[in-house]
Coordinates of C-alpha atoms and ligand atoms in Angstrom, one line a residue:
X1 CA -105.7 -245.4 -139.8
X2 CA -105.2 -243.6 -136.7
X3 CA -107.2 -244.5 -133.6
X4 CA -109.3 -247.3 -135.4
X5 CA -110.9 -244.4 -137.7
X6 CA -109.4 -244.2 -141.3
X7 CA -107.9 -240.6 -142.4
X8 CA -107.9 -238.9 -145.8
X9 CA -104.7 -240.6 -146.2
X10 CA -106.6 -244.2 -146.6
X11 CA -108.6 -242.6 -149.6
X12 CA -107.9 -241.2 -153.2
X13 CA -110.3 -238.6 -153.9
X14 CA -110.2 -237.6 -157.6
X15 CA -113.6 -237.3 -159.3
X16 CA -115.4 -238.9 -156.3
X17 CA -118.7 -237.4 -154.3
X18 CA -117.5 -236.9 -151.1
X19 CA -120.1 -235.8 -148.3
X20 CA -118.2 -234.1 -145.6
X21 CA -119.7 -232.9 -142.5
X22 CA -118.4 -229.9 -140.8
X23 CA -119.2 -228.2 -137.4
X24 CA -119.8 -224.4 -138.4
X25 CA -122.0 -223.3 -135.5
X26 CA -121.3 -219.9 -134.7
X27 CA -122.6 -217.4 -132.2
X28 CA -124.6 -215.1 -133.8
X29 CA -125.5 -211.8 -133.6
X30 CA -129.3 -212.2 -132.1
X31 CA -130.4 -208.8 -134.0
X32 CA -128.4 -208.7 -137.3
X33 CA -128.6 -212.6 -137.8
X34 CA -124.7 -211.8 -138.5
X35 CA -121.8 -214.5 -137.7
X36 CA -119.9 -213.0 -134.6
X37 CA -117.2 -214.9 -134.7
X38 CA -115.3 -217.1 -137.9
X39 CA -113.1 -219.5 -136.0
X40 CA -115.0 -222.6 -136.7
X41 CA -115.2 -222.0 -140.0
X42 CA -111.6 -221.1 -140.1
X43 CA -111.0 -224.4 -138.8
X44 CA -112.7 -226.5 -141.3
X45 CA -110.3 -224.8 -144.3
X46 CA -108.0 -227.3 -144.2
X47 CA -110.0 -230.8 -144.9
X48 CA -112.1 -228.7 -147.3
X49 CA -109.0 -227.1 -149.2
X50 CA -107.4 -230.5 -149.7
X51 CA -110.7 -232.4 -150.6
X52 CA -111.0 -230.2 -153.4
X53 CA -107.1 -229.8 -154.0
X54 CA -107.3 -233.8 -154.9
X55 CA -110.3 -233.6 -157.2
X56 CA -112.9 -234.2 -155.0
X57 CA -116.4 -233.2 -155.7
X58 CA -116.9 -231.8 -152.2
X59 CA -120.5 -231.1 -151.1
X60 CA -120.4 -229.8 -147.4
X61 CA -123.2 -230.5 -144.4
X62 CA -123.0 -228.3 -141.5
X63 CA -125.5 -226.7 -138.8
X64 CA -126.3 -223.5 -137.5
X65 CA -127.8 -223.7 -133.8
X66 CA -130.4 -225.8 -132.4
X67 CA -132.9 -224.3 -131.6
X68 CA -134.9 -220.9 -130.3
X69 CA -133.3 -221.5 -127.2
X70 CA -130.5 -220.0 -127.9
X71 CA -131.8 -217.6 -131.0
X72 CA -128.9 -218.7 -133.3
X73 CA -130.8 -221.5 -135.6
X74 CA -130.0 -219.7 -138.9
X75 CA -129.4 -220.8 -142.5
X76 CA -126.0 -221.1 -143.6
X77 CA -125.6 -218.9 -146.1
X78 CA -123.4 -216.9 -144.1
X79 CA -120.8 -219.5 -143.7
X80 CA -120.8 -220.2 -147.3
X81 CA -119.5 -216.6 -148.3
X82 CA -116.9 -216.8 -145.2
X83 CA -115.5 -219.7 -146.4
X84 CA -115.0 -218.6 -149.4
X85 CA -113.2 -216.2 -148.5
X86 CA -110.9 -217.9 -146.3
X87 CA -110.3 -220.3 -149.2
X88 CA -110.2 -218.1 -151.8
X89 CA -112.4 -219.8 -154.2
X90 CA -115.8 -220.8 -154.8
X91 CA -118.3 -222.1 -152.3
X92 CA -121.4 -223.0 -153.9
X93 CA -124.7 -222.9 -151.6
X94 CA -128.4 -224.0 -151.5
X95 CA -131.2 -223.6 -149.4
X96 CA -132.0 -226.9 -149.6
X97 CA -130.7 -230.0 -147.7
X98 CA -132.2 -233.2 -148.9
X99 CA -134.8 -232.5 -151.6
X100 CA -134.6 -232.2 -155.4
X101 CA -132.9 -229.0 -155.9
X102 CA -130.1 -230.1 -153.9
X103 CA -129.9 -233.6 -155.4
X104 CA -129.4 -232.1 -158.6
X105 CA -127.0 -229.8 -157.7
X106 CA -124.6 -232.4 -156.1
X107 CA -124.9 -234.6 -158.8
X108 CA -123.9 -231.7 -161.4
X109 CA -121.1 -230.7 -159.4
X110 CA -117.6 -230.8 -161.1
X111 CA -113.7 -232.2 -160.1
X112 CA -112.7 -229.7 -156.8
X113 CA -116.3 -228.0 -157.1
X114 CA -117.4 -226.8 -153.4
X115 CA -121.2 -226.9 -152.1
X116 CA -122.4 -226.1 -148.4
X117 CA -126.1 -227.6 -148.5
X118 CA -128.3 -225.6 -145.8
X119 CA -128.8 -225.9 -142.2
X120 CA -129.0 -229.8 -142.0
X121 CA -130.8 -229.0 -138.6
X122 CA -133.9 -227.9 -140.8
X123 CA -134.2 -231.5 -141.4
X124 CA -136.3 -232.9 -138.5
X125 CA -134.9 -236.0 -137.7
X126 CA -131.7 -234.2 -136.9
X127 CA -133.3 -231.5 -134.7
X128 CA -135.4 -234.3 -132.8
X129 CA -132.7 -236.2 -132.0
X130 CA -130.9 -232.8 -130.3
X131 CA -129.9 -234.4 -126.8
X132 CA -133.7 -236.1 -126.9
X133 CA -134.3 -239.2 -125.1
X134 CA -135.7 -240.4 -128.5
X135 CA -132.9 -241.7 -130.0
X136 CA -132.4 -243.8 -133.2
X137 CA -129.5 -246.6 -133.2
X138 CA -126.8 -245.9 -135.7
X139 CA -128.6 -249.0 -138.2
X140 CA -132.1 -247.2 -137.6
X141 CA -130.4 -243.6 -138.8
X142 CA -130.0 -245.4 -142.3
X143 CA -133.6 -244.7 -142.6
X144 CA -133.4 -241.3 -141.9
X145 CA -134.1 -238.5 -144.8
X146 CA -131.1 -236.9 -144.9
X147 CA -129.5 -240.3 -145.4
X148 CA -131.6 -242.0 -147.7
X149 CA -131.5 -238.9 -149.8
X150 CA -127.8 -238.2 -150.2
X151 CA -125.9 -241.2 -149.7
X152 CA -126.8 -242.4 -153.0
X153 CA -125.4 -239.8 -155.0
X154 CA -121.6 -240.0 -152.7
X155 CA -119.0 -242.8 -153.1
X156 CA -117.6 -241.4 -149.3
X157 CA -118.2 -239.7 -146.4
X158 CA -115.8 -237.6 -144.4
X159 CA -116.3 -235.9 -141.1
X160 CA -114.5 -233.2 -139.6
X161 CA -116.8 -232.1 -137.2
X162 CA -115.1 -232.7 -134.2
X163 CA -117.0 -230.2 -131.8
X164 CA -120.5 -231.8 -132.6
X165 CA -119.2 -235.6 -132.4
X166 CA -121.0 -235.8 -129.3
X167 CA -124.5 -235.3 -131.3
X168 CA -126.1 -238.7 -132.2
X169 CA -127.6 -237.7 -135.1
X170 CA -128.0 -239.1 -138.9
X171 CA -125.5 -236.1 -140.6
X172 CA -123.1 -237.4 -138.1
X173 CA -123.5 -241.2 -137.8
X174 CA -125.3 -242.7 -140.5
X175 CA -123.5 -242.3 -143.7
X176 CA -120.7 -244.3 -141.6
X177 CA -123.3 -247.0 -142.0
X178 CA -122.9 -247.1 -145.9
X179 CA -120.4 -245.4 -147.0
X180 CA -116.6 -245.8 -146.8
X181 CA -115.7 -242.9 -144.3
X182 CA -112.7 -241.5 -142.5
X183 CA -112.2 -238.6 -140.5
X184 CA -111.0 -234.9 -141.6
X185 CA -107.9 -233.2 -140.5
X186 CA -109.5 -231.4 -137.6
X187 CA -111.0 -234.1 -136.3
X188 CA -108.0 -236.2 -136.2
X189 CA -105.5 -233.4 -134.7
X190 CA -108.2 -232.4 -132.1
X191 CA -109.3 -236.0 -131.3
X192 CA -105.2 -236.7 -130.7
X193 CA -104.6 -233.4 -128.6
X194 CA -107.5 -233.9 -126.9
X195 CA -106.1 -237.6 -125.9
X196 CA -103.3 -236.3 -124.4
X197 CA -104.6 -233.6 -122.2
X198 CA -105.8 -234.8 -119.4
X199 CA -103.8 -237.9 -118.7
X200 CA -101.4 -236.2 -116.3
X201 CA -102.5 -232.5 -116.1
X202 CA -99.9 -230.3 -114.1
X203 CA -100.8 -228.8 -110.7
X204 CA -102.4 -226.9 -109.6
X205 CA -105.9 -227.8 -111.7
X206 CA -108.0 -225.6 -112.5
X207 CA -111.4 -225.1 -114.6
X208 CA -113.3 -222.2 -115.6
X209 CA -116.9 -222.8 -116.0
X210 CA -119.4 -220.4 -117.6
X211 CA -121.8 -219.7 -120.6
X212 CA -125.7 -220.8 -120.6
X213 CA -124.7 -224.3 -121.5
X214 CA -125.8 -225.6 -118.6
X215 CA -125.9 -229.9 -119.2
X216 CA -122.2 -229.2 -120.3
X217 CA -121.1 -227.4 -117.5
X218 CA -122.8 -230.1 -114.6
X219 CA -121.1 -233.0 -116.7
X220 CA -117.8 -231.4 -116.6
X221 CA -118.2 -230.5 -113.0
X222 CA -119.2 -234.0 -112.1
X223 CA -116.6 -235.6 -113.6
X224 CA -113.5 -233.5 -113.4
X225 CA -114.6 -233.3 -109.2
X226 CA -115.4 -237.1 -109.0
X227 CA -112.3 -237.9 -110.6
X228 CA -109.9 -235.4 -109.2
X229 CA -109.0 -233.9 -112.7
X230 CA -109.8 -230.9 -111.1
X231 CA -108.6 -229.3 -107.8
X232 CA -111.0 -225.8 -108.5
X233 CA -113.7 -224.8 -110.2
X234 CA -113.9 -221.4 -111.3
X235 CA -117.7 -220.7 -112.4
X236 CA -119.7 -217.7 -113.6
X237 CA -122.3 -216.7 -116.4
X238 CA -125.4 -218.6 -116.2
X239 CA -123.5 -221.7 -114.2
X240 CA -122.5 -219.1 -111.7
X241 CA -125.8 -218.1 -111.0
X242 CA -127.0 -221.3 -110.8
X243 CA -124.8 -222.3 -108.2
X244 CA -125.3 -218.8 -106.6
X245 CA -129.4 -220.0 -106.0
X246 CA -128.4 -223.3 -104.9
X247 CA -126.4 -221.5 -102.1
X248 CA -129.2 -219.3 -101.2
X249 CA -127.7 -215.9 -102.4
X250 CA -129.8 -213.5 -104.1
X251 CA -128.9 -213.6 -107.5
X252 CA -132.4 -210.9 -108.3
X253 CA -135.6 -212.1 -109.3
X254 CA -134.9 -211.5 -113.2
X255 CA -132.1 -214.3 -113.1
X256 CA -133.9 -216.6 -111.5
X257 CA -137.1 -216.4 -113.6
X258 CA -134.4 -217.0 -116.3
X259 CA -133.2 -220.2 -115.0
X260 CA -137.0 -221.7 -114.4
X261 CA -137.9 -220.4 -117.5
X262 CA -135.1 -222.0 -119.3
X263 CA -136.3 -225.4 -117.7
X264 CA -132.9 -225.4 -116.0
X265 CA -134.8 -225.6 -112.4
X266 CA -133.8 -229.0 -111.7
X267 CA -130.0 -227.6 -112.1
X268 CA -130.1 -225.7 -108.9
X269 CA -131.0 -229.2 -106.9
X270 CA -128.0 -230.8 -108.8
X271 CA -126.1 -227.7 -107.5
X272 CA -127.1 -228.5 -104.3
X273 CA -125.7 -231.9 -104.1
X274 CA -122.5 -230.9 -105.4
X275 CA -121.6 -228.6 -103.0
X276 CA -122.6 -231.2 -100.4
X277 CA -119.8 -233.2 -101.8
X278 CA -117.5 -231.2 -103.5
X279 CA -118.0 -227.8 -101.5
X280 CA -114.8 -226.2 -101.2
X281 CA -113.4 -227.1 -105.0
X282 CA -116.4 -224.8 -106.4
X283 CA -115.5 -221.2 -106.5
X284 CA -118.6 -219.1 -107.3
X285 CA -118.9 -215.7 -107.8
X286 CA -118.2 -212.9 -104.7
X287 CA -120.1 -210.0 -106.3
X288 CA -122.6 -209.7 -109.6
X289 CA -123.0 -207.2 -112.7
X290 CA -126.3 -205.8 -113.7
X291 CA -127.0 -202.8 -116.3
X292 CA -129.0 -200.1 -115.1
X293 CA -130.6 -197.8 -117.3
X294 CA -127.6 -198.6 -119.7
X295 CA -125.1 -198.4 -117.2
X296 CA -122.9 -201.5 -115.3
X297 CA -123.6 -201.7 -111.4
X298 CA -121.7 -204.1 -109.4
X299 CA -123.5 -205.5 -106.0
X300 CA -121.5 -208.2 -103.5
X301 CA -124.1 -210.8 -102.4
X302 CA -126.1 -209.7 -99.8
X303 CA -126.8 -206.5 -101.9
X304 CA -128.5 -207.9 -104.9
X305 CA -131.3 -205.5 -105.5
X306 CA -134.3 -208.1 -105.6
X307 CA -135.4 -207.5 -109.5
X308 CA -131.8 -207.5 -110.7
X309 CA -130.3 -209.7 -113.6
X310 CA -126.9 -210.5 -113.2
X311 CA -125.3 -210.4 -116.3
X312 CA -121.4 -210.8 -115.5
X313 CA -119.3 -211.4 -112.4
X314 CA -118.0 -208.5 -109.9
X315 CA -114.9 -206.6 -109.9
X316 CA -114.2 -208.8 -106.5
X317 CA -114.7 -211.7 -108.6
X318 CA -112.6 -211.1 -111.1
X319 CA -109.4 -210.2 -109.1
X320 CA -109.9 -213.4 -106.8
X321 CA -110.3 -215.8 -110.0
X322 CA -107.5 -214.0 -111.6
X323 CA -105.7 -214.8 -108.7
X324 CA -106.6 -218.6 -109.1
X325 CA -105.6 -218.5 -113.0
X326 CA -101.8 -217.4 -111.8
X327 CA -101.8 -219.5 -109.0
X328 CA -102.6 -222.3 -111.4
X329 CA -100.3 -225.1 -114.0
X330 CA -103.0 -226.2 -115.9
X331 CA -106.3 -224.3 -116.7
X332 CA -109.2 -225.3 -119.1
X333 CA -112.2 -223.1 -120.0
X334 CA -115.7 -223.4 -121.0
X335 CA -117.9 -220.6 -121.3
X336 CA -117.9 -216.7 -120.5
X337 CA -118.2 -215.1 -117.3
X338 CA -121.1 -213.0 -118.8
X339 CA -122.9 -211.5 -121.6
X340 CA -119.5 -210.0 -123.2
X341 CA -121.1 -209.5 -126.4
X342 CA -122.1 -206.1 -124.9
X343 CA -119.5 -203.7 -123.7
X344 CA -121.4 -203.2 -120.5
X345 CA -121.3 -206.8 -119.3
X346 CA -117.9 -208.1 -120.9
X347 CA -115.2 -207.0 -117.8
X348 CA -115.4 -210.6 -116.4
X349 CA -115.0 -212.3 -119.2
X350 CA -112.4 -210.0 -120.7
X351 CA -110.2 -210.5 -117.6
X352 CA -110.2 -213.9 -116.9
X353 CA -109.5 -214.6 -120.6
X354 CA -106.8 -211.9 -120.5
X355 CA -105.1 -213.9 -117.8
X356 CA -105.6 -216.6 -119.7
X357 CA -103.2 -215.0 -122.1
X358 CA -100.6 -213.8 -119.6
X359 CA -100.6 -216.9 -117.5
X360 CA -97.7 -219.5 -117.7
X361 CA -100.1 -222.4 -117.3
X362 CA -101.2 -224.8 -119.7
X363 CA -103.9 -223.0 -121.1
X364 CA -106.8 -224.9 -122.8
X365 CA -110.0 -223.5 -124.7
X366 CA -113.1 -225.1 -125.8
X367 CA -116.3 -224.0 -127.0
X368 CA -117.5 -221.8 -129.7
X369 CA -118.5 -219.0 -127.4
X370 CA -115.2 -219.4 -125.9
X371 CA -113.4 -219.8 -129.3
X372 CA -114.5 -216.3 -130.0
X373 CA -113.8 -214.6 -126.6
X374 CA -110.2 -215.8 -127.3
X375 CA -110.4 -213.7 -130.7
X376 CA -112.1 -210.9 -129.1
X377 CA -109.1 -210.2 -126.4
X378 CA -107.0 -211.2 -128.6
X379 CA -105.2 -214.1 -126.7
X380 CA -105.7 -216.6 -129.4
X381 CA -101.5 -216.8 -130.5
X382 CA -101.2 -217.3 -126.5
X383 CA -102.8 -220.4 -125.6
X384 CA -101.8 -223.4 -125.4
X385 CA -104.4 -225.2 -127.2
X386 CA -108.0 -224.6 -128.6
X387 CA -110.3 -226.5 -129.4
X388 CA -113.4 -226.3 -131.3
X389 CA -115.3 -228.6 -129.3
X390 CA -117.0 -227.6 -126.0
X391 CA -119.8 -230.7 -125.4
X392 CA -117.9 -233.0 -127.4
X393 CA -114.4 -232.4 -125.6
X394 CA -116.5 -232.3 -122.4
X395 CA -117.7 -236.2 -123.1
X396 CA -115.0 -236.9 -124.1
X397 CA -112.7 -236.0 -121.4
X398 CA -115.6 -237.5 -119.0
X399 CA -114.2 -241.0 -120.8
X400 CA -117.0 -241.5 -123.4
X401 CA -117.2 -243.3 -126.6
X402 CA -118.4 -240.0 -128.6
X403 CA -120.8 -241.2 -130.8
X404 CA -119.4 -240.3 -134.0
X405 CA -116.4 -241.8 -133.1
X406 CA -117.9 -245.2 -132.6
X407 CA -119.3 -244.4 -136.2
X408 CA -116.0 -243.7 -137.8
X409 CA -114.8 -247.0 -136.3
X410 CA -117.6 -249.1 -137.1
X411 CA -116.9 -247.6 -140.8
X412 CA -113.2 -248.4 -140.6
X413 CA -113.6 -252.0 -140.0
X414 CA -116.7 -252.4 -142.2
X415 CA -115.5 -250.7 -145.5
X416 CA -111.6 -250.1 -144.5
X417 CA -109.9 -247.9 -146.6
X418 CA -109.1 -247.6 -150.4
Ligands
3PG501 C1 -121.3 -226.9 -130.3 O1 -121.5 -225.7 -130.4 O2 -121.0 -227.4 -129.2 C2 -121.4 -227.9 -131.4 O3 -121.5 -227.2 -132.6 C3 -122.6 -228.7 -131.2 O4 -123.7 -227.9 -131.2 P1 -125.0 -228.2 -130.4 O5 -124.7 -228.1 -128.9 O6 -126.1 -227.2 -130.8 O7 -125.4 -229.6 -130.8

C-alpha cells in the first residue's frame, strides 16, 4: 500500500480478469484521424507488460477525446496497434465497450492475453459526466452500464490512468466500488513525484500557460497566484488571448469570435479580476502570429489588423519569456504557445520549449499536448520531470482529493489487498 491505495504488489495476478483503465488520449491529427503523438501510450507499457507478464487476463479501458470540441473523439483502434508495438506482442481490440461482443471476448480471453475495448467515452454515462454539473456519487456509478456490464466477468480492477483521475466518471470510479483494485505503476510513480513537487519549489517560480484548455489554465492561475506557488505567469495560445481581451488589446475579430464561440466568454471577465489582483505576476503576450495567405505575419498590439486570428505569440514574445525561463529555478508548463502542429504557427512554442531544454531550472511538463511538444523539439531526455497529467496534476497541485484517488482508497480499505 502506498498512499492509502493498494499497488500491483498487494495482488497475485495469475489467471485472473483484470480491468485496467488507462489514459491514452492523444492529440490527433484533425484531418487524417492519425495519433500525433505516442507518449501516453508509451507510458502505460509498463503496468500493461507486467499484468500480462504475471498471467493476467488483461482487458484494457481507455478514451480517446471528449468531445467535437476539440475534434479528437476517435475510436481506439489506433492505440491498439501502437501498443502493440511498443510491447511487442498482441493487443487484441473491439469496437465494442460494454455490449455482447465484448463480453464474450473478455470472457474467452486467455493467461497474459491483451484486449483494448473501444472508446469507453462512446458509452454515455461517461461522456455526460465530462466536467457536467450532473454528477453521479461513486455508490450511484455502480449502476452505470459500463459497470454493471463488465464488472462481473473481472475478479480486479487496476487503474493507471493518472492524467484523467481528475474525471469523475464510472471507468474511473466505480469498479473501485466492487472490485478489489489498486493502482498501476504510472499512477503510483506520477502520484509520488507529483507529491513532492510543489512543497518547496526553488526560486524564482515560474509557469507557462497555454493550449485551448481553458478551465485548466484559470484553475492553475488561481491557485498557484493565491497561494504564491508562483511568482510569474507566462501565458499564450488560447489563455494568452484571452487575457489579451480582458486587457482591451486587439487580439482580431477571428479570435475573438473563437473565444465566444467556444462558450469561453465568461473567461475574459475571470481574466479581468485576476489582473485586478494579481496584475503584475501575469505575463501576456507583447506581439501575436497570424497566417496570411499561407505565410506567418507578426503584429505588436496596437497593430492587430482587425479580422486577424492569432495563432501563436510574437518574436518579441518569445525573447522576453525566454528571458523569464533562464531567469527562472523552477518552471512548469501547460499548454503550447500556439497552433505548433503547423510549421507556420509553431516558433513560439518551439522556443519556449527549447529553453525549456537548455535551462538549468527544474523543468516540469504536463499535458498531452505538452507531452508531445516535448517529443517534437526533442527536449524530452532534458527535463526534469513529465507528466502525463495536465487537469489531473492541475487539481491536484490546487490541493484536491482527485476523485479516483478517493476511489482507490475507498477500495483499499474496503477489499484490502490479496
Ligand atoms: C487529459 O488529456 O487531460 C486526460 O486524458 C483527460 O482527458 P479529458 O480532459 O478529455 O477528460
Amino acid at each position: 500500500m502506498r498512499f492509502g491505495i493498494q499497488t500491483l504488489d498487494g495482488f497475485e495476478f495469475c489467471g485472473k480478469t483484470v480491468l485496467c483503465r488507462v489514459d491514452m488520449n492523444q492529440p490527433v491529427n484533425r484531418e487524417t484521424g492519425t495519433l500525433k503523438s505516442t507518449a501516453r501510450i508509451a507510458a502505460c507499457v509498463p503496468t500493461v507488460r507486467e499484468l500480462s507478464d504475471r498471467g493476467a487476463k488483461v482487458v484494457l479501458m481507455a478514451h480517446q477525446g471528449s468531445d467535437i470540441e476539440y475534434q479528437n473523439f476517435y475510436c481506439t483502434k489506433p492505440h491498439a496497434k501502437e501498443l502493440e508495438k511498443l510491447l511487442g506482442r498482441e493487443v487484441k481490440w473491439i469496437d465494442d465497450v460494454t455490449g455482447p461482443a465484448a463480453r464474450q471476448m473478455i470472457s474467452e480471453l486467455k493467461k497474459g492475453e491483451i484486449l483494448l475495448l473501444d472508446n469507453v467515452r462512446f458509452v454515455s454515462e461517461e461522456q455526460t459526466l465530462f466536467e457536467m454539473k450532473l454528477a453521479l456519487t461513486h455508490e450511484q456509478q455502480v449502476m452505470t452500464q459500463v459497470v454493471r456490464k463488465l464488472a462481473p466477468l473481472a475478479d480486479l480492477y487496476v487503474c493507471d490512468a493518472f492524467a484523467a483521475a481528475h474525471r469523475d466518471q464510472p471507468s474511473l470510479c466505480g469498479f473501485e466500488q466492487v472490485l478489489p483494485s489498486a493502482m498501476g505503476r504510472l499512477f503510483e510513480r506520477e502520484y509520488c513525484v507529483v507529491s513532492e513537487l510543489m512543497e518547496s519549489p526553488e526560486r524564482p517560480c515560474v509557469f507557462v500557460l497555454g493550449g485551448a484548455k481553458i478551465s485548466d489554465a484559470f484553475i492553475m492561475m488561481e491557485t498557484v497566484l493565491e497561494n504564491k506557488a508562483a511568482d510569474q505567469v507566462l501565458t499564450g495560445g488560447l489563455v494568452g488571448n484571452i487575457l489579451l481581451a480582458a486587457k482591451g488589446e486587439q487580439i482580431g475579430r477571428r479570435s475573438l469570435d473563437f473565444i465566444y464561440r467556444s462558450n469561453y466568454g465568461e473567461y475574459i471577465e475571470k481574466a479581468r479580476k485576476l489582473y485586478e489582483r494579481y496584475g503584475g505576476k501575469v505575463m501576456t503576450p507583447l506581439d501575436i502570429a497570424c497566417v496570411e495567405k499561407g505565410e506567418r505575419k507578426e503584429y505588436g498590439l496596437g497593430n492587430v489588423p482587425e479580422e486577424a486570428a492569432a495563432v501563436d505569440i510574437g518574436s518579441d514574445t518569445i525573447k522576453r519569456y525566454r528571458e523569464v525561463i533562464f531567469g527562472a529555478k523552477t518552471v512548469f508548463t501547460n499548454g503550447p504557445m500556439g497552433v505548433f502542429e503547423e510549421k507556420v504557427s509553431e516558433s513560439g512554442t518551439k522556443a519556449v520549449f527549447e529553453a525549456l531544454g537548455e535551462t538549468k531550472a527544474y523543468t516540469v511538463v504536463g499535458g498531452g499536448d505538452s507531452v508531445a511538444a516535448t517529443a517534437k523539439y526533442a527536449v524530452t531526455d532534458r527535463l526534469d520531470y513529465i507528466c502525463t497529467g495536465g487537469g489531473a496534476l492541475i487539481r491536484f497541485l490546487a490541493g484536491e482529493e482527485l476523485p479516483v484517488v478517493k476511489a482507490l482508497r475507498y477500495g483499499a480499505k474496503k477489499f484490502g489487498g490479496q
